[in-house]
Amino acid sequence: MKMVAAAKLRRAQSQAEAARPYADRMERMLASLGASVAGSPDAPKLLVGTGADKVHLLVVVTAERGLCGGFNTNVGRFARAQVRALEAEGKTVKIITVGRKGAVYLKREFANRIVEEFSFANKKRIGFEDASEVSAKISDMLDAGAFDVCTLIYNRFKNVISQTPVGQQLIPTPLPEVKAESGALYEFEPTEEEILARLLPQNLGIQIYRALLDNAAGFYGSQMTAMDNATRNAGDMINKLTLNYN
């Protein structure tokens, strides 16, 4: 299992690292572009949200399988802490799970908060169309006024032995601080509103897709490490039992 995870890790890691620059640049560009229309009453909901801060939607991304050390548990605990902190402030929390392990973990305590479950266990490789399914559900809920703020929670892949749970706010889009000394002016064609109307839904899918790729790479890295530790522990036990037998 360690060898299989190591082989799959190379592809998953290259995909995750290749997606990051595009996703980061898209996020920065839309944040900069959206700063000029954020105060408009016709600003897209994907950019500014509903204007309220009462209902929070957490999209929790975990793996489909186990035998990967604390990979799923860490992001589950991170999500649980976020839910408790928000509810302590009087907020209403709704949860979308992506991955079977996250659904199983969070159902123990927050079953009534889960509004949708996504599982891609039967797919050999995650594609952008899978992320689009999740982003379409989020968009539909936003149009229906089902939440005010959306946060994506997943394990960010650093290296084979390090995956860090993070929370990334998707809606409303975090806007950069406007510096007073910055006098640069830009002209857009078509208008900022038309550009944002097309790119904001795409950006939502891209950010989720990046999280899915990071999650896949982190899972294989964590599984490889866990199986290596299991092999070493089994070897140590065999040596001790052999000594006792002799």
Coordinates of N, CA and C in Angstrom, one line a residue:
M1 N 0.8 -1.2 0.0 CA 0.0 0.0 0.0 C 0.9 1.3 0.0
K2 N 2.0 1.2 0.7 CA 2.9 2.3 0.7 C 3.4 2.6 -0.8
M3 N 3.8 1.5 -1.5 CA 4.3 1.7 -2.8 C 3.2 2.2 -3.8
V4 N 2.0 1.8 -3.6 CA 0.9 2.3 -4.4 C 0.7 3.7 -4.2
A5 N 0.6 4.1 -2.9 CA 0.4 5.5 -2.5 C 1.6 6.4 -3.0
A6 N 2.8 5.9 -3.0 CA 4.0 6.7 -3.5 C 3.8 6.9 -5.0
A7 N 3.4 5.9 -5.7 CA 3.2 6.0 -7.2 C 2.1 7.0 -7.5
K8 N 1.0 7.0 -6.8 CA -0.1 7.9 -7.0 C 0.2 9.3 -6.5
L9 N 1.1 9.4 -5.5 CA 1.4 10.7 -5.0 C 2.1 11.6 -6.0
R10 N 3.0 11.1 -6.8 CA 3.7 11.9 -7.8 C 2.8 12.6 -8.7
R11 N 1.8 11.9 -9.3 CA 0.8 12.5 -10.2 C 0.0 13.5 -9.4
A12 N -0.5 13.1 -8.2 CA -1.4 14.0 -7.5 C -0.7 15.3 -7.1
Q13 N 0.6 15.2 -6.7 CA 1.4 16.3 -6.3 C 1.6 17.3 -7.4
S14 N 2.0 16.7 -8.6 CA 2.2 17.6 -9.8 C 1.0 18.3 -10.2
Q15 N -0.2 17.6 -10.1 CA -1.5 18.3 -10.4 C -1.8 19.4 -9.4
A16 N -1.6 19.2 -8.1 CA -1.8 20.2 -7.1 C -0.9 21.4 -7.3
E17 N 0.3 21.1 -7.5 CA 1.3 22.3 -7.7 C 1.1 23.0 -8.9
A18 N 0.6 22.3 -10.0 CA 0.3 23.0 -11.3 C -0.9 23.9 -11.2
A19 N -1.9 23.5 -10.3 CA -3.1 24.3 -10.2 C -3.0 25.5 -9.3
R20 N -2.0 25.6 -8.4 CA -2.0 26.6 -7.5 C -1.7 28.0 -8.1
P21 N -0.7 28.2 -9.0 CA -0.5 29.5 -9.5 C -1.7 30.1 -10.2
Y22 N -2.4 29.3 -11.0 CA -3.6 29.8 -11.7 C -4.7 30.2 -10.7
A23 N -4.9 29.4 -9.7 CA -6.0 29.6 -8.7 C -5.6 30.9 -7.9
D24 N -4.3 31.0 -7.5 CA -3.9 32.2 -6.7 C -4.1 33.5 -7.5
R25 N -3.7 33.4 -8.8 CA -3.8 34.6 -9.6 C -5.2 35.0 -9.9
M26 N -6.1 34.0 -10.1 CA -7.5 34.2 -10.4 C -8.1 34.9 -9.1
E27 N -7.7 34.4 -8.0 CA -8.3 34.9 -6.7 C -7.9 36.4 -6.5
R28 N -6.6 36.7 -6.8 CA -6.1 38.1 -6.6 C -6.7 39.0 -7.6
M29 N -6.8 38.5 -8.9 CA -7.4 39.4 -9.9 C -8.8 39.8 -9.6
L30 N -9.6 38.8 -9.2 CA -11.0 39.0 -9.0 C -11.2 39.9 -7.7
A31 N -10.3 39.7 -6.7 CA -10.4 40.6 -5.6 C -10.1 42.0 -5.9
S32 N -9.1 42.3 -6.8 CA -8.7 43.6 -7.2 C -9.8 44.2 -8.1
L33 N -10.4 43.4 -9.0 CA -11.4 43.9 -9.9 C -12.7 44.1 -9.1
G34 N -13.0 43.3 -8.1 CA -14.2 43.4 -7.4 C -14.2 44.6 -6.4
A35 N -13.0 45.1 -6.1 CA -13.0 46.2 -5.1 C -13.7 47.5 -5.7
S36 N -13.7 47.6 -7.0 CA -14.3 48.8 -7.6 C -15.8 48.8 -7.7
V37 N -16.4 47.6 -7.6 CA -17.8 47.4 -7.7 C -18.4 46.9 -6.4
A38 N -17.6 46.7 -5.4 CA -18.1 46.1 -4.1 C -19.2 47.0 -3.5
G39 N -19.1 48.3 -3.6 CA -20.1 49.2 -3.0 C -21.3 49.4 -3.8
S40 N -21.4 48.9 -5.0 CA -22.5 49.0 -5.9 C -23.7 48.2 -5.4
P41 N -25.0 48.7 -5.5 CA -26.1 47.8 -5.1 C -26.3 46.7 -6.0
D42 N -25.8 46.7 -7.2 CA -26.0 45.6 -8.2 C -24.8 44.7 -8.2
A43 N -23.9 44.7 -7.2 CA -22.7 43.9 -7.1 C -23.2 42.4 -7.0
P44 N -22.5 41.5 -7.7 CA -22.9 40.1 -7.7 C -22.8 39.5 -6.2
K45 N -23.7 38.6 -5.9 CA -23.7 38.0 -4.6 C -22.5 37.1 -4.4
L46 N -22.0 36.5 -5.4 CA -20.7 35.7 -5.3 C -19.6 36.6 -4.8
L47 N -19.7 37.9 -5.1 CA -18.6 38.8 -4.7 C -18.8 39.4 -3.3
V48 N -20.0 39.9 -3.0 CA -20.3 40.6 -1.8 C -21.1 39.8 -0.8
G49 N -21.7 38.7 -1.2 CA -22.5 37.9 -0.3 C -23.9 38.6 -0.2
T50 N -24.6 38.3 0.9 CA -25.9 38.9 1.1 C -25.9 40.1 1.9
G51 N -24.7 40.5 2.4 CA -24.7 41.7 3.3 C -24.9 41.4 4.7
A52 N -25.2 40.1 5.1 CA -25.5 39.7 6.4 C -24.3 38.8 6.9
D53 N -24.4 38.4 8.2 CA -23.4 37.5 8.7 C -24.0 36.6 9.7
K54 N -25.2 36.1 9.4 CA -25.9 35.2 10.4 C -25.7 33.7 10.1
V55 N -25.8 33.3 8.8 CA -25.7 31.9 8.5 C -24.4 31.6 7.7
H56 N -23.7 30.7 8.3 CA -22.4 30.3 7.7 C -22.5 28.9 7.1
L57 N -22.0 28.8 5.9 CA -21.9 27.5 5.2 C -20.4 27.0 5.2
L58 N -20.2 25.9 5.7 CA -18.8 25.3 5.7 C -18.8 24.1 4.8
V59 N -17.8 24.2 3.8 CA -17.6 23.1 2.8 C -16.4 22.4 3.3
V60 N -16.6 21.2 3.8 CA -15.5 20.4 4.4 C -15.0 19.3 3.5
V61 N -13.7 19.4 3.1 CA -13.2 18.4 2.1 C -12.3 17.4 2.9
T62 N -12.6 16.2 2.7 CA -11.8 15.1 3.3 C -11.6 14.0 2.3
A63 N -10.9 12.9 2.7 CA -10.6 11.8 1.8 C -11.8 10.9 1.8
E64 N -11.8 10.0 0.8 CA -12.9 9.0 0.7 C -12.5 7.7 1.5
R65 N -11.2 7.5 1.8 CA -10.8 6.3 2.4 C -9.9 6.7 3.6
G66 N -9.7 5.6 4.5 CA -8.9 5.8 5.7 C -7.5 5.3 5.5
L67 N -6.9 4.7 6.5 CA -5.5 4.2 6.6 C -4.5 5.3 6.1
C68 N -4.7 6.5 6.6 CA -3.9 7.6 6.2 C -3.5 8.4 7.5
G69 N -3.3 7.8 8.6 CA -2.9 8.5 9.8 C -4.0 9.5 10.3
G70 N -3.5 10.7 10.7 CA -4.5 11.6 11.2 C -5.0 12.6 10.1
F71 N -4.9 12.3 8.8 CA -5.2 13.2 7.8 C -6.7 13.6 7.9
N72 N -7.6 12.7 7.9 CA -9.0 13.0 8.0 C -9.4 13.6 9.4
T73 N -8.8 13.0 10.4 CA -9.1 13.5 11.8 C -8.7 14.9 12.0
N74 N -7.6 15.4 11.4 CA -7.1 16.7 11.6 C -8.1 17.7 11.0
V75 N -8.5 17.5 9.8 CA -9.4 18.4 9.2 C -10.8 18.4 9.8
G76 N -11.2 17.2 10.3 CA -12.5 17.0 11.0 C -12.5 17.8 12.3
R77 N -11.4 17.8 13.0 CA -11.3 18.5 14.3 C -11.3 20.0 14.0
F78 N -10.6 20.4 12.9 CA -10.5 21.9 12.5 C -12.0 22.3 12.2
A79 N -12.7 21.5 11.5 CA -14.1 21.9 11.1 C -15.0 22.0 12.4
R80 N -14.8 21.0 13.2 CA -15.6 21.0 14.5 C -15.3 22.2 15.3
A81 N -14.1 22.6 15.4 CA -13.7 23.8 16.2 C -14.4 25.1 15.5
Q82 N -14.4 25.1 14.2 CA -15.0 26.2 13.5 C -16.5 26.3 13.8
V83 N -17.2 25.1 13.8 CA -18.6 25.1 14.0 C -18.9 25.6 15.5
R84 N -18.2 25.1 16.4 CA -18.4 25.4 17.8 C -18.1 26.9 18.0
A85 N -17.1 27.5 17.4 CA -16.8 28.9 17.6 C -17.9 29.8 17.0
L86 N -18.4 29.4 15.8 CA -19.4 30.2 15.2 C -20.7 30.1 16.0
E87 N -21.1 28.9 16.4 CA -22.3 28.8 17.2 C -22.2 29.5 18.5
A88 N -21.0 29.6 19.1 CA -20.8 30.3 20.3 C -21.1 31.8 20.2
E89 N -20.9 32.3 18.9 CA -21.2 33.7 18.6 C -22.6 33.9 18.2
G90 N -23.4 32.8 18.2 CA -24.8 33.0 17.9 C -25.1 32.8 16.4
K91 N -24.2 32.3 15.6 CA -24.4 32.1 14.2 C -25.0 30.7 13.9
T92 N -25.7 30.6 12.8 CA -26.3 29.4 12.3 C -25.3 28.8 11.4
V93 N -25.0 27.5 11.5 CA -24.0 26.8 10.7 C -24.7 25.7 9.9
K94 N -24.3 25.7 8.6 CA -24.7 24.6 7.7 C -23.4 24.0 7.1
I95 N -23.5 22.7 6.8 CA -22.3 22.0 6.3 C -22.5 21.2 5.1
I96 N -21.6 21.3 4.1 CA -21.5 20.5 3.0 C -20.2 19.6 3.1
T97 N -20.4 18.3 3.0 CA -19.2 17.5 3.1 C -18.8 17.0 1.7
V98 N -17.5 17.0 1.4 CA -16.9 16.4 0.2 C -16.0 15.3 0.6
G99 N -16.3 14.1 0.4 CA -15.6 12.9 0.9 C -16.3 12.2 2.0
R100 N -16.3 10.9 1.9 CA -17.1 10.1 2.8 C -16.6 10.2 4.3
K101 N -15.3 10.3 4.5 CA -14.7 10.3 5.8 C -15.2 11.5 6.6
G102 N -15.3 12.7 5.9 CA -15.7 13.9 6.6 C -17.2 13.8 7.0
A103 N -18.0 13.2 6.1 CA -19.4 13.0 6.5 C -19.6 12.1 7.7
V104 N -18.8 11.0 7.7 CA -18.9 10.1 8.9 C -18.5 10.8 10.2
Y105 N -17.4 11.5 10.1 CA -16.8 12.2 11.3 C -17.8 13.2 11.8
L106 N -18.3 14.1 10.9 CA -19.1 15.2 11.4 C -20.5 14.8 11.8
K107 N -21.0 13.7 11.2 CA -22.4 13.2 11.6 C -22.5 12.8 13.0
R108 N -21.4 12.5 13.6 CA -21.4 12.1 15.1 C -22.0 13.2 15.9
E109 N -21.6 14.4 15.6 CA -22.0 15.6 16.4 C -22.9 16.6 15.7
F110 N -22.8 16.7 14.4 CA -23.5 17.7 13.6 C -24.3 17.2 12.5
A111 N -25.0 16.1 12.7 CA -25.8 15.4 11.7 C -26.9 16.4 11.1
N112 N -27.5 17.1 12.1 CA -28.6 18.0 11.6 C -28.1 19.3 10.9
R113 N -26.8 19.5 10.9 CA -26.3 20.7 10.2 C -25.9 20.4 8.8
I114 N -25.7 19.1 8.4 CA -25.3 18.7 7.1 C -26.4 18.8 6.1
V115 N -26.2 19.6 5.1 CA -27.3 19.8 4.1 C -27.0 19.1 2.8
E116 N -25.8 18.7 2.5 CA -25.4 18.0 1.3 C -24.1 17.2 1.5
E117 N -24.1 16.0 0.9 CA -22.9 15.2 0.9 C -22.5 14.8 -0.5
F118 N -21.2 15.0 -0.8 CA -20.6 14.7 -2.1 C -19.5 13.6 -1.9
S119 N -19.5 12.6 -2.8 CA -18.6 11.5 -2.7 C -18.1 11.2 -4.1
F120 N -16.8 11.2 -4.3 CA -16.2 10.8 -5.6 C -15.4 9.5 -5.5
A121 N -15.9 8.6 -4.6 CA -15.1 7.4 -4.4 C -15.0 6.5 -5.6
N122 N -15.9 6.6 -6.5 CA -15.9 5.7 -7.7 C -15.1 6.3 -8.8
K123 N -14.5 7.5 -8.6 CA -13.7 8.1 -9.7 C -12.2 7.9 -9.5
K124 N -11.5 7.5 -10.5 CA -10.1 7.3 -10.4 C -9.3 8.6 -10.3
R125 N -9.8 9.6 -11.0 CA -9.1 10.9 -11.0 C -10.2 12.0 -10.9
I126 N -9.9 13.0 -10.0 CA -10.8 14.1 -9.8 C -10.6 15.1 -10.9
G127 N -11.7 15.5 -11.5 CA -11.7 16.5 -12.6 C -12.4 17.8 -12.2
F128 N -12.2 18.8 -13.0 CA -12.9 20.1 -12.8 C -14.4 20.0 -12.7
E129 N -14.9 19.0 -13.5 CA -16.4 18.8 -13.5 C -16.9 18.4 -12.1
D130 N -16.1 17.7 -11.3 CA -16.5 17.3 -10.0 C -16.5 18.5 -9.1
A131 N -15.6 19.4 -9.2 CA -15.6 20.6 -8.4 C -16.8 21.5 -8.8
S132 N -17.1 21.4 -10.1 CA -18.3 22.2 -10.6 C -19.6 21.8 -10.0
E133 N -19.7 20.5 -9.7 CA -20.9 20.0 -9.0 C -21.1 20.7 -7.6
V134 N -20.0 20.8 -6.9 CA -20.0 21.4 -5.6 C -20.3 22.9 -5.7
S135 N -19.6 23.5 -6.6 CA -19.8 25.0 -6.8 C -21.2 25.3 -7.2
A136 N -21.8 24.5 -8.1 CA -23.2 24.7 -8.5 C -24.1 24.6 -7.3
K137 N -23.9 23.7 -6.4 CA -24.8 23.6 -5.2 C -24.6 24.8 -4.4
I138 N -23.4 25.3 -4.2 CA -23.2 26.5 -3.4 C -23.9 27.7 -4.0
S139 N -23.8 27.8 -5.4 CA -24.4 28.9 -6.1 C -25.9 28.9 -5.9
D140 N -26.5 27.7 -6.0 CA -27.9 27.6 -5.9 C -28.4 27.9 -4.5
M141 N -27.6 27.5 -3.5 CA -28.0 27.9 -2.1 C -27.9 29.4 -1.9
L142 N -26.9 30.0 -2.5 CA -26.7 31.5 -2.3 C -27.9 32.2 -3.0
D143 N -28.3 31.8 -4.2 CA -29.4 32.4 -4.9 C -30.7 32.3 -4.1
A144 N -30.8 31.1 -3.3 CA -32.0 30.9 -2.5 C -31.9 31.6 -1.2
G145 N -30.8 32.3 -0.9 CA -30.7 33.0 0.4 C -30.4 32.0 1.6
A146 N -29.8 30.8 1.3 CA -29.7 29.8 2.3 C -28.5 30.1 3.3
F147 N -27.6 31.0 2.9 CA -26.5 31.3 3.8 C -25.9 32.7 3.4
D148 N -25.1 33.2 4.3 CA -24.5 34.5 4.1 C -23.0 34.5 3.8
V149 N -22.3 33.6 4.5 CA -20.9 33.5 4.3 C -20.5 32.0 4.1
C150 N -19.6 31.8 3.1 CA -19.2 30.4 2.8 C -17.7 30.3 3.0
T151 N -17.3 29.2 3.7 CA -15.9 29.0 4.0 C -15.5 27.6 3.5
L152 N -14.4 27.4 2.9 CA -13.9 26.1 2.4 C -12.8 25.6 3.4
I153 N -13.0 24.4 3.9 CA -12.1 23.8 4.8 C -11.5 22.6 4.2
Y154 N -10.1 22.5 4.2 CA -9.5 21.4 3.6 C -8.0 21.3 4.1
N155 N -7.3 20.2 3.8 CA -5.9 20.1 4.1 C -5.1 20.6 3.0
R156 N -4.3 21.7 3.3 CA -3.4 22.2 2.3 C -2.1 21.4 2.2
F157 N -1.8 20.9 1.1 CA -0.6 20.1 0.9 C 0.7 20.9 0.9
K158 N 1.6 20.6 1.8 CA 2.9 21.2 1.8 C 4.0 20.3 1.3
N159 N 4.1 19.1 1.9 CA 5.0 18.1 1.4 C 4.5 16.8 1.9
V160 N 5.3 15.7 1.7 CA 4.8 14.4 2.0 C 4.4 14.2 3.4
I161 N 5.1 14.8 4.4 CA 4.8 14.6 5.8 C 4.1 15.8 6.4
S162 N 3.6 16.8 5.6 CA 3.0 18.0 6.2 C 1.8 18.4 5.4
Q163 N 0.6 18.3 6.0 CA -0.6 18.8 5.4 C -1.3 19.6 6.5
T164 N -1.7 20.8 6.2 CA -2.2 21.7 7.2 C -3.6 22.0 7.0
P165 N -4.6 21.8 7.9 CA -6.0 22.2 7.8 C -6.1 23.7 7.7
V166 N -6.8 24.2 6.7 CA -7.0 25.7 6.6 C -8.5 26.0 6.3
G167 N -8.8 27.2 6.5 CA -10.2 27.7 6.2 C -10.1 28.8 5.2
Q168 N -10.6 28.7 4.1 CA -10.5 29.8 3.0 C -11.9 30.3 2.8
Q169 N -12.1 31.6 3.0 CA -13.4 32.2 2.7 C -13.7 32.4 1.2
L170 N -14.8 31.8 0.8 CA -15.1 31.9 -0.7 C -16.1 33.0 -0.9
I171 N -17.1 33.2 -0.1 CA -18.2 34.1 -0.3 C -18.4 34.8 1.1
P172 N -18.4 36.1 1.2 CA -18.0 37.1 0.1 C -16.5 37.0 -0.2
T173 N -16.1 37.4 -1.4 CA -14.7 37.4 -1.8 C -13.9 38.4 -0.9
P174 N -12.9 37.9 -0.3 CA -12.0 38.9 0.5 C -11.4 39.9 -0.5
L175 N -11.6 41.2 -0.1 CA -11.1 42.3 -1.0 C -9.9 42.9 -0.4
P176 N -8.9 43.3 -1.3 CA -7.7 43.9 -0.8 C -7.9 45.3 -0.2
E177 N -7.0 45.7 0.7 CA -7.1 47.1 1.2 C -6.7 48.0 0.1
V178 N -7.5 49.1 -0.1 CA -7.1 50.1 -1.1 C -6.2 51.1 -0.5
K179 N -5.0 51.3 -1.1 CA -4.1 52.2 -0.6 C -4.4 53.6 -1.2
A180 N -4.3 54.6 -0.3 CA -4.6 56.0 -0.8 C -3.6 56.5 -1.8
E181 N -2.4 56.0 -1.7 CA -1.4 56.6 -2.7 C -1.4 55.9 -4.0
S182 N -2.2 54.9 -4.2 CA -2.3 54.2 -5.4 C -3.3 54.9 -6.4
G183 N -2.7 55.5 -7.4 CA -3.5 56.3 -8.4 C -3.8 55.6 -9.7
A184 N -3.5 54.3 -9.8 CA -3.6 53.6 -11.1 C -5.1 53.5 -11.4
L185 N -5.4 53.8 -12.7 CA -6.8 53.6 -13.2 C -6.8 52.7 -14.3
Y186 N -7.9 51.9 -14.4 CA -8.0 50.9 -15.4 C -9.3 51.0 -16.1
E187 N -9.3 50.7 -17.4 CA -10.6 50.7 -18.2 C -10.8 49.3 -18.6
F188 N -12.1 48.8 -18.4 CA -12.4 47.5 -18.8 C -13.5 47.4 -19.9
E189 N -13.3 46.5 -20.7 CA -14.3 46.2 -21.8 C -14.4 44.7 -22.0
P190 N -15.6 44.2 -21.7 CA -16.8 44.8 -21.2 C -16.7 45.4 -19.8
T191 N -17.8 45.8 -19.2 CA -17.7 46.4 -17.9 C -17.3 45.4 -16.8
E192 N -16.9 46.0 -15.6 CA -16.5 45.2 -14.5 C -17.6 44.2 -14.2
E193 N -18.9 44.6 -14.2 CA -20.0 43.8 -13.8 C -20.1 42.6 -14.7
E194 N -19.9 42.8 -16.0 CA -20.1 41.7 -17.0 C -18.9 40.7 -16.8
I195 N -17.7 41.2 -16.6 CA -16.5 40.4 -16.4 C -16.7 39.5 -15.1
L196 N -17.2 40.2 -14.1 CA -17.4 39.4 -12.8 C -18.5 38.4 -12.9
A197 N -19.5 38.7 -13.6 CA -20.6 37.8 -13.8 C -20.2 36.5 -14.5
R198 N -19.2 36.6 -15.3 CA -18.7 35.4 -16.0 C -17.6 34.7 -15.2
L199 N -16.7 35.5 -14.6 CA -15.5 34.9 -13.9 C -15.8 34.4 -12.5
L200 N -16.7 35.0 -11.8 CA -17.0 34.6 -10.4 C -17.4 33.2 -10.2
P201 N -18.4 32.7 -11.0 CA -18.7 31.3 -10.9 C -17.6 30.4 -11.3
Q202 N -16.8 30.8 -12.3 CA -15.6 30.0 -12.7 C -14.6 29.9 -11.5
N203 N -14.4 31.1 -10.9 CA -13.4 31.1 -9.8 C -13.8 30.3 -8.6
L204 N -15.1 30.2 -8.4 CA -15.6 29.4 -7.3 C -15.3 27.9 -7.5
G205 N -15.5 27.5 -8.8 CA -15.1 26.1 -9.1 C -13.6 25.9 -9.1
I206 N -12.8 26.9 -9.5 CA -11.4 26.7 -9.5 C -10.8 26.6 -8.1
Q207 N -11.4 27.4 -7.1 CA -10.9 27.3 -5.7 C -11.2 26.0 -5.1
I208 N -12.4 25.4 -5.4 CA -12.8 24.1 -4.9 C -11.9 23.0 -5.6
Y209 N -11.7 23.2 -6.9 CA -10.8 22.2 -7.6 C -9.4 22.2 -7.0
R210 N -8.9 23.3 -6.7 CA -7.6 23.4 -6.1 C -7.6 22.6 -4.7
A211 N -8.7 22.8 -3.9 CA -8.8 22.2 -2.7 C -8.8 20.6 -2.8
L212 N -9.6 20.2 -3.9 CA -9.7 18.8 -4.1 C -8.3 18.2 -4.5
L213 N -7.6 18.9 -5.3 CA -6.2 18.4 -5.7 C -5.3 18.4 -4.6
D214 N -5.3 19.4 -3.7 CA -4.5 19.5 -2.5 C -4.8 18.3 -1.6
N215 N -6.1 18.1 -1.5 CA -6.6 17.0 -0.6 C -6.1 15.7 -1.1
A216 N -6.2 15.4 -2.4 CA -5.7 14.2 -3.0 C -4.2 13.9 -2.8
A217 N -3.4 15.0 -3.0 CA -2.0 14.9 -2.8 C -1.7 14.6 -1.3
G218 N -2.3 15.4 -0.5 CA -2.1 15.2 1.0 C -2.5 13.8 1.5
F219 N -3.6 13.3 0.9 CA -4.1 11.9 1.3 C -3.0 10.9 1.0
Y220 N -2.5 10.9 -0.3 CA -1.5 9.9 -0.6 C -0.2 10.1 0.1
G221 N 0.2 11.3 0.4 CA 1.4 11.6 1.2 C 1.2 11.0 2.6
S222 N 0.1 11.3 3.2 CA -0.2 10.8 4.6 C -0.3 9.3 4.6
Q223 N -1.0 8.7 3.6 CA -1.1 7.3 3.5 C 0.3 6.6 3.4
M224 N 1.1 7.2 2.6 CA 2.4 6.6 2.4 C 3.2 6.6 3.7
T225 N 3.1 7.7 4.4 CA 3.8 7.8 5.7 C 3.2 6.8 6.7
A226 N 1.9 6.7 6.8 CA 1.2 5.9 7.7 C 1.6 4.4 7.5
M227 N 1.6 4.0 6.2 CA 1.9 2.6 5.9 C 3.4 2.3 6.1
D228 N 4.2 3.3 6.0 CA 5.6 3.1 6.3 C 5.8 2.8 7.8
N229 N 5.1 3.6 8.6 CA 5.1 3.5 10.0 C 4.6 2.1 10.4
A230 N 3.5 1.7 9.8 CA 2.9 0.4 10.1 C 3.8 -0.7 9.8
T231 N 4.5 -0.6 8.7 CA 5.5 -1.7 8.3 C 6.6 -1.7 9.3
R232 N 7.1 -0.6 9.8 CA 8.2 -0.6 10.8 C 7.7 -1.1 12.1
N233 N 6.5 -0.8 12.5 CA 5.9 -1.3 13.8 C 5.7 -2.8 13.7
A234 N 5.3 -3.3 12.5 CA 5.1 -4.7 12.4 C 6.4 -5.4 12.4
G235 N 7.5 -4.9 11.8 CA 8.8 -5.4 11.9 C 9.3 -5.5 13.3
D236 N 9.1 -4.4 14.1 CA 9.5 -4.4 15.5 C 8.8 -5.5 16.3
M237 N 7.5 -5.6 16.0 CA 6.8 -6.7 16.8 C 7.3 -8.1 16.4
I238 N 7.5 -8.3 15.1 CA 8.0 -9.6 14.7 C 9.4 -9.9 15.4
N239 N 10.2 -8.9 15.5 CA 11.5 -9.1 16.2 C 11.3 -9.5 17.6
K240 N 10.4 -8.8 18.3 CA 10.2 -9.0 19.7 C 9.6 -10.4 19.9
L241 N 8.6 -10.8 19.1 CA 8.0 -12.1 19.3 C 9.0 -13.2 19.0
T242 N 9.8 -13.0 18.0 CA 10.8 -14.0 17.6 C 11.8 -14.2 18.8
L243 N 12.2 -13.1 19.4 CA 13.1 -13.2 20.6 C 12.4 -13.9 21.7
N244 N 11.1 -13.6 22.0 CA 10.4 -14.3 23.1 C 10.2 -15.7 22.8
Y245 N 10.0 -16.1 21.5 CA 9.8 -17.5 21.1 C 11.1 -18.2 21.3
N246 N 12.2 -17.7 20.9 CA 13.5 -18.3 21.1 C 13.8 -18.5 22.6

